[in-house]
Amino acid sequence: MKLLKLTNLINLGEDVLFPSCYCPVCNNESLDGNICNSCKQYYIKPKYCKICGEHLEDNCDVCVECKDVNRIFTQNSSVFNYNKQTSGAILKFKNNGAKYLAKKFAKILYDKYVTLNWDVDLVCPVPSHITSIKKRGYNHAAEIAKEFCSLTGKVYSDILLKNKQTPQQKDLGREARLKNLVDTFEIIDKWLVKNRTILVIDDVFTTGSTLSACAKVLKNAGAKNIYGLTLAKSPIKI
Ligand SMILES: [Zn+2]
Ligand SMILES: [Zn+2]
């Protein structure tokens, strides 16, 4: 516990010591403070599954997973492959107090978003349970989403609520992930979403069960289309 607090303190200090000219993934110098040339190798390369954003090796339009699953959301796009380097940066932001990375991650998502031709009305983060927010000091997805809205001028809203604490999705297999989120999210302002196209922001996309669970409550409240934008796409754990 003491070690974690010390790590958080060091990471918070980095914001002051190394404000803007360091790559958010490897922490090496980068002229504009964005992804350095070396870390661009972690970008998911085209061609992408037109539904979940997974890299495709063949000539199909959708991946095997999306062929089998009836997706509730319209489309997801992720920037990075989830590997040791990108997950390290995400976990540093998410669990070790490096809140300053929200701005840099939002810029990464913004650079992806402008290539997508999505016309969204509203941006919301995947919600965290209050227990996790208290532990971390913030909702990591909300911090990115707010910074993303500063860049895009889109409307930010905390329209979703996570009403129970659940085991982390990353530690579960496919079936358990789906069950884990049943009746977990609820909507706060139904009137805000009716006939709207909504962009849901999160850190990692794996099976899409989190985005699907959010999309389900948003659609039930009358939302038109749901898009997802995440930093990394993780391989599916069977
Ligand atoms: Zn780098
Ligand atoms: Zn797919």
Short mmCIF file of C-alpha atoms and ligand atoms in Angstrom, two decimals:
data_model
loop_
_atom_site.label_atom_id
_atom_site.label_comp_id
_atom_site.label_asym_id
_atom_site.label_seq_id
_atom_site.Cartn_x
_atom_site.Cartn_y
_atom_site.Cartn_z
CA MET A 1 0.00 0.00 0.00
CA LYS A 2 2.81 2.36 0.95
CA LEU A 3 4.63 1.43 -2.26
CA LEU A 4 1.55 2.20 -4.35
CA LYS A 5 1.22 5.61 -2.74
CA LEU A 6 4.87 6.36 -3.42
CA THR A 7 4.41 5.31 -7.07
CA ASN A 8 1.38 7.57 -7.35
CA LEU A 9 3.38 10.44 -5.93
CA ILE A 10 6.21 9.88 -8.41
CA ASN A 11 3.76 9.70 -11.31
CA LEU A 12 2.01 12.87 -10.21
CA GLY A 13 5.45 14.50 -9.96
CA GLU A 14 6.23 13.54 -13.54
CA ASP A 15 3.48 15.86 -14.68
CA VAL A 16 5.41 18.76 -13.24
CA LEU A 17 8.88 17.53 -14.12
CA PHE A 18 8.12 16.25 -17.63
CA PRO A 19 5.07 18.22 -18.69
CA SER A 20 4.67 17.83 -22.40
CA CYS A 21 7.64 16.71 -24.44
CA TYR A 22 7.63 13.02 -23.59
CA CYS A 23 5.98 10.11 -25.39
CA PRO A 24 3.10 8.84 -23.25
CA VAL A 25 3.91 5.19 -24.03
CA CYS A 26 7.71 4.86 -23.62
CA ASN A 27 8.36 8.12 -21.76
CA ASN A 28 11.24 8.94 -24.11
CA GLU A 29 11.58 12.40 -25.54
CA SER A 30 9.22 13.31 -28.38
CA LEU A 31 9.29 16.73 -29.94
CA ASP A 32 5.56 17.44 -29.79
CA GLY A 33 4.82 15.34 -26.68
CA ASN A 34 2.76 12.88 -28.71
CA ILE A 35 3.54 9.30 -29.71
CA CYS A 36 7.20 8.96 -30.70
CA ASN A 37 8.09 7.35 -34.02
CA SER A 38 9.24 4.17 -32.32
CA CYS A 39 5.92 3.64 -30.50
CA LYS A 40 3.96 4.10 -33.72
CA GLN A 41 4.84 0.46 -34.39
CA TYR A 42 2.16 -0.42 -31.81
CA TYR A 43 -0.66 1.11 -33.87
CA ILE A 44 -3.20 -1.42 -35.12
CA LYS A 45 -2.51 -1.64 -38.81
CA PRO A 46 -5.15 -1.67 -41.54
CA LYS A 47 -7.11 -3.38 -42.66
CA TYR A 48 -9.62 -3.23 -39.81
CA CYS A 49 -12.77 -5.18 -38.97
CA LYS A 50 -15.48 -2.69 -39.86
CA ILE A 51 -17.32 -3.43 -36.61
CA CYS A 52 -14.78 -3.93 -33.80
CA GLY A 53 -11.64 -2.39 -35.32
CA GLU A 54 -9.54 -5.56 -35.06
CA HIS A 55 -6.70 -5.94 -37.55
CA LEU A 56 -7.63 -8.29 -40.40
CA GLU A 57 -5.17 -10.42 -42.31
CA ASP A 58 -7.62 -11.65 -44.95
CA ASN A 59 -9.97 -9.95 -47.41
CA CYS A 60 -13.05 -10.14 -45.19
CA ASP A 61 -14.78 -7.00 -43.91
CA VAL A 62 -15.47 -8.34 -40.44
CA CYS A 63 -13.48 -10.54 -38.04
CA VAL A 64 -14.50 -14.04 -36.96
CA GLU A 65 -15.76 -12.70 -33.62
CA CYS A 66 -18.05 -10.11 -35.21
CA LYS A 67 -19.40 -12.67 -37.65
CA ASP A 68 -20.61 -14.78 -34.71
CA VAL A 69 -21.83 -12.09 -32.33
CA ASN A 70 -24.78 -9.79 -32.86
CA ARG A 71 -23.18 -6.45 -31.96
CA ILE A 72 -25.37 -3.86 -30.28
CA PHE A 73 -22.97 -1.02 -31.06
CA THR A 74 -22.41 0.29 -34.57
CA GLN A 75 -18.63 0.39 -34.60
CA ASN A 76 -15.55 0.44 -32.37
CA SER A 77 -12.13 1.78 -33.18
CA SER A 78 -8.96 1.26 -31.14
CA VAL A 79 -5.56 2.86 -31.66
CA PHE A 80 -2.99 0.44 -30.28
CA ASN A 81 -2.43 -3.25 -29.97
CA TYR A 82 -2.50 -4.11 -26.28
CA ASN A 83 1.04 -5.23 -25.52
CA LYS A 84 3.61 -4.84 -22.75
CA GLN A 85 4.43 -1.25 -23.70
CA THR A 86 0.93 0.12 -24.32
CA SER A 87 -0.63 -1.73 -21.39
CA GLY A 88 2.17 -0.40 -19.16
CA ALA A 89 1.27 3.18 -20.06
CA ILE A 90 -2.46 2.53 -19.62
CA LEU A 91 -2.00 0.86 -16.23
CA LYS A 92 0.27 3.67 -15.08
CA PHE A 93 -2.54 6.09 -15.91
CA LYS A 94 -5.32 3.91 -14.58
CA ASN A 95 -3.88 2.49 -11.37
CA ASN A 96 -0.77 4.44 -10.47
CA GLY A 97 -1.87 8.05 -10.34
CA ALA A 98 -0.50 9.28 -13.70
CA LYS A 99 -3.62 11.35 -14.30
CA TYR A 100 -1.69 13.81 -16.47
CA LEU A 101 -1.66 11.14 -19.23
CA ALA A 102 -5.38 11.78 -19.85
CA LYS A 103 -4.53 14.78 -22.02
CA LYS A 104 -2.04 12.83 -24.10
CA PHE A 105 -4.34 9.84 -24.45
CA ALA A 106 -7.19 12.13 -25.50
CA LYS A 107 -4.99 13.59 -28.23
CA ILE A 108 -4.22 10.05 -29.45
CA LEU A 109 -7.95 9.28 -29.59
CA TYR A 110 -8.64 12.63 -31.26
CA ASP A 111 -6.11 11.89 -34.02
CA LYS A 112 -7.89 8.59 -34.64
CA TYR A 113 -11.38 10.10 -34.40
CA VAL A 114 -10.78 12.67 -37.15
CA THR A 115 -10.07 9.83 -39.58
CA LEU A 116 -13.34 8.02 -38.86
CA ASN A 117 -16.14 10.21 -40.26
CA TRP A 118 -18.36 9.51 -37.26
CA ASP A 119 -20.95 12.16 -36.58
CA VAL A 120 -21.58 11.91 -32.83
CA ASP A 121 -23.86 14.11 -30.72
CA LEU A 122 -22.64 13.19 -27.28
CA VAL A 123 -19.55 11.69 -25.64
CA CYS A 124 -19.64 9.62 -22.45
CA PRO A 125 -17.08 7.50 -20.62
CA VAL A 126 -17.54 3.92 -19.54
CA PRO A 127 -18.47 4.51 -15.90
CA SER A 128 -16.48 3.16 -12.96
CA HIS A 129 -18.04 2.06 -9.70
CA ILE A 130 -17.72 4.61 -6.89
CA THR A 131 -15.38 2.23 -4.99
CA SER A 132 -12.90 2.22 -7.89
CA ILE A 133 -13.16 5.99 -8.29
CA LYS A 134 -12.37 6.48 -4.61
CA LYS A 135 -9.43 4.10 -4.83
CA ARG A 136 -7.94 5.71 -7.95
CA GLY A 137 -9.01 9.23 -7.19
CA TYR A 138 -10.68 9.54 -10.61
CA ASN A 139 -12.54 7.65 -13.33
CA HIS A 140 -9.80 7.11 -15.89
CA ALA A 141 -12.18 6.89 -18.88
CA ALA A 142 -13.96 10.08 -17.79
CA GLU A 143 -10.68 12.00 -17.61
CA ILE A 144 -9.83 11.00 -21.19
CA ALA A 145 -13.38 11.70 -22.42
CA LYS A 146 -13.38 15.20 -20.92
CA GLU A 147 -10.05 16.05 -22.54
CA PHE A 148 -11.31 14.52 -25.81
CA CYS A 149 -14.33 16.82 -25.71
CA SER A 150 -12.05 19.83 -25.15
CA LEU A 151 -10.28 18.92 -28.38
CA THR A 152 -13.34 18.09 -30.46
CA GLY A 153 -15.86 20.56 -29.02
CA LYS A 154 -18.29 17.67 -28.55
CA VAL A 155 -20.69 17.57 -25.61
CA TYR A 156 -19.47 15.54 -22.61
CA SER A 157 -21.95 13.84 -20.31
CA ASP A 158 -21.76 11.31 -17.45
CA ILE A 159 -24.97 9.68 -18.60
CA LEU A 160 -24.07 6.19 -17.43
CA LEU A 161 -23.70 4.89 -13.90
CA LYS A 162 -22.04 1.66 -12.76
CA ASN A 163 -24.23 0.43 -9.96
CA LYS A 164 -22.20 -2.49 -8.67
CA GLN A 165 -18.58 -3.43 -8.22
CA THR A 166 -17.54 -6.26 -10.56
CA PRO A 167 -14.35 -8.30 -11.07
CA GLN A 168 -12.06 -6.72 -13.66
CA GLN A 169 -13.05 -7.73 -17.18
CA LYS A 170 -9.43 -8.35 -18.17
CA ASP A 171 -9.17 -11.21 -15.66
CA LEU A 172 -12.15 -13.08 -17.09
CA GLY A 173 -12.79 -15.36 -20.04
CA ARG A 174 -15.34 -14.64 -22.75
CA GLU A 175 -18.42 -16.17 -21.10
CA ALA A 176 -17.64 -14.74 -17.68
CA ARG A 177 -17.17 -11.27 -19.19
CA LEU A 178 -20.68 -11.32 -20.59
CA LYS A 179 -22.24 -12.47 -17.32
CA ASN A 180 -20.11 -10.10 -15.24
CA LEU A 181 -21.80 -7.00 -16.63
CA VAL A 182 -25.45 -8.05 -16.62
CA ASP A 183 -27.53 -5.25 -15.08
CA THR A 184 -24.36 -3.38 -14.11
CA PHE A 185 -24.92 -0.10 -15.94
CA GLU A 186 -27.86 2.26 -15.71
CA ILE A 187 -28.68 5.50 -17.40
CA ILE A 188 -28.99 8.76 -15.52
CA ASP A 189 -30.49 11.19 -18.04
CA LYS A 190 -32.70 9.27 -20.48
CA TRP A 191 -33.93 12.41 -22.18
CA LEU A 192 -30.38 13.30 -23.23
CA VAL A 193 -29.88 10.23 -25.39
CA LYS A 194 -33.13 9.89 -27.33
CA ASN A 195 -32.37 9.77 -31.08
CA ARG A 196 -28.77 10.73 -30.38
CA THR A 197 -25.58 9.15 -31.66
CA ILE A 198 -23.30 8.50 -28.73
CA LEU A 199 -19.58 7.89 -28.50
CA VAL A 200 -18.47 5.78 -25.53
CA ILE A 201 -14.83 6.15 -24.49
CA ASP A 202 -12.78 3.54 -22.64
CA ASP A 203 -9.16 2.46 -22.27
CA VAL A 204 -9.25 -1.11 -23.62
CA PHE A 205 -11.54 -3.11 -25.92
CA THR A 206 -11.33 -6.90 -25.69
CA THR A 207 -14.48 -8.85 -26.48
CA GLY A 208 -16.64 -5.73 -26.65
CA SER A 209 -18.77 -6.88 -23.73
CA THR A 210 -18.32 -3.60 -21.83
CA LEU A 211 -19.21 -1.49 -24.85
CA SER A 212 -22.14 -3.81 -25.60
CA ALA A 213 -23.46 -3.50 -22.05
CA CYS A 214 -23.28 0.30 -22.28
CA ALA A 215 -24.84 0.26 -25.75
CA LYS A 216 -27.71 -1.88 -24.51
CA VAL A 217 -28.86 0.60 -21.85
CA LEU A 218 -28.32 3.55 -24.18
CA LYS A 219 -30.33 1.91 -26.96
CA ASN A 220 -33.07 0.94 -24.51
CA ALA A 221 -33.29 4.62 -23.64
CA GLY A 222 -33.77 5.53 -27.31
CA ALA A 223 -30.23 6.27 -28.51
CA LYS A 224 -29.83 5.97 -32.27
CA ASN A 225 -26.25 4.73 -32.75
CA ILE A 226 -23.43 3.84 -30.37
CA TYR A 227 -19.76 4.08 -31.27
CA GLY A 228 -16.80 3.06 -29.15
CA LEU A 229 -13.31 4.55 -29.09
CA THR A 230 -10.54 2.97 -27.04
CA LEU A 231 -6.79 3.30 -26.69
CA ALA A 232 -6.01 -0.37 -27.14
CA LYS A 233 -7.48 -3.55 -28.55
CA SER A 234 -6.61 -6.59 -26.51
CA PRO A 235 -6.57 -10.16 -27.80
CA ILE A 236 -9.56 -12.16 -26.68
CA LYS A 237 -8.99 -14.44 -23.72
CA ILE A 238 -11.00 -17.60 -24.35
ZN ZN B 1 7.40 6.23 -27.44
ZN ZN B 2 -14.63 -7.54 -35.40
#
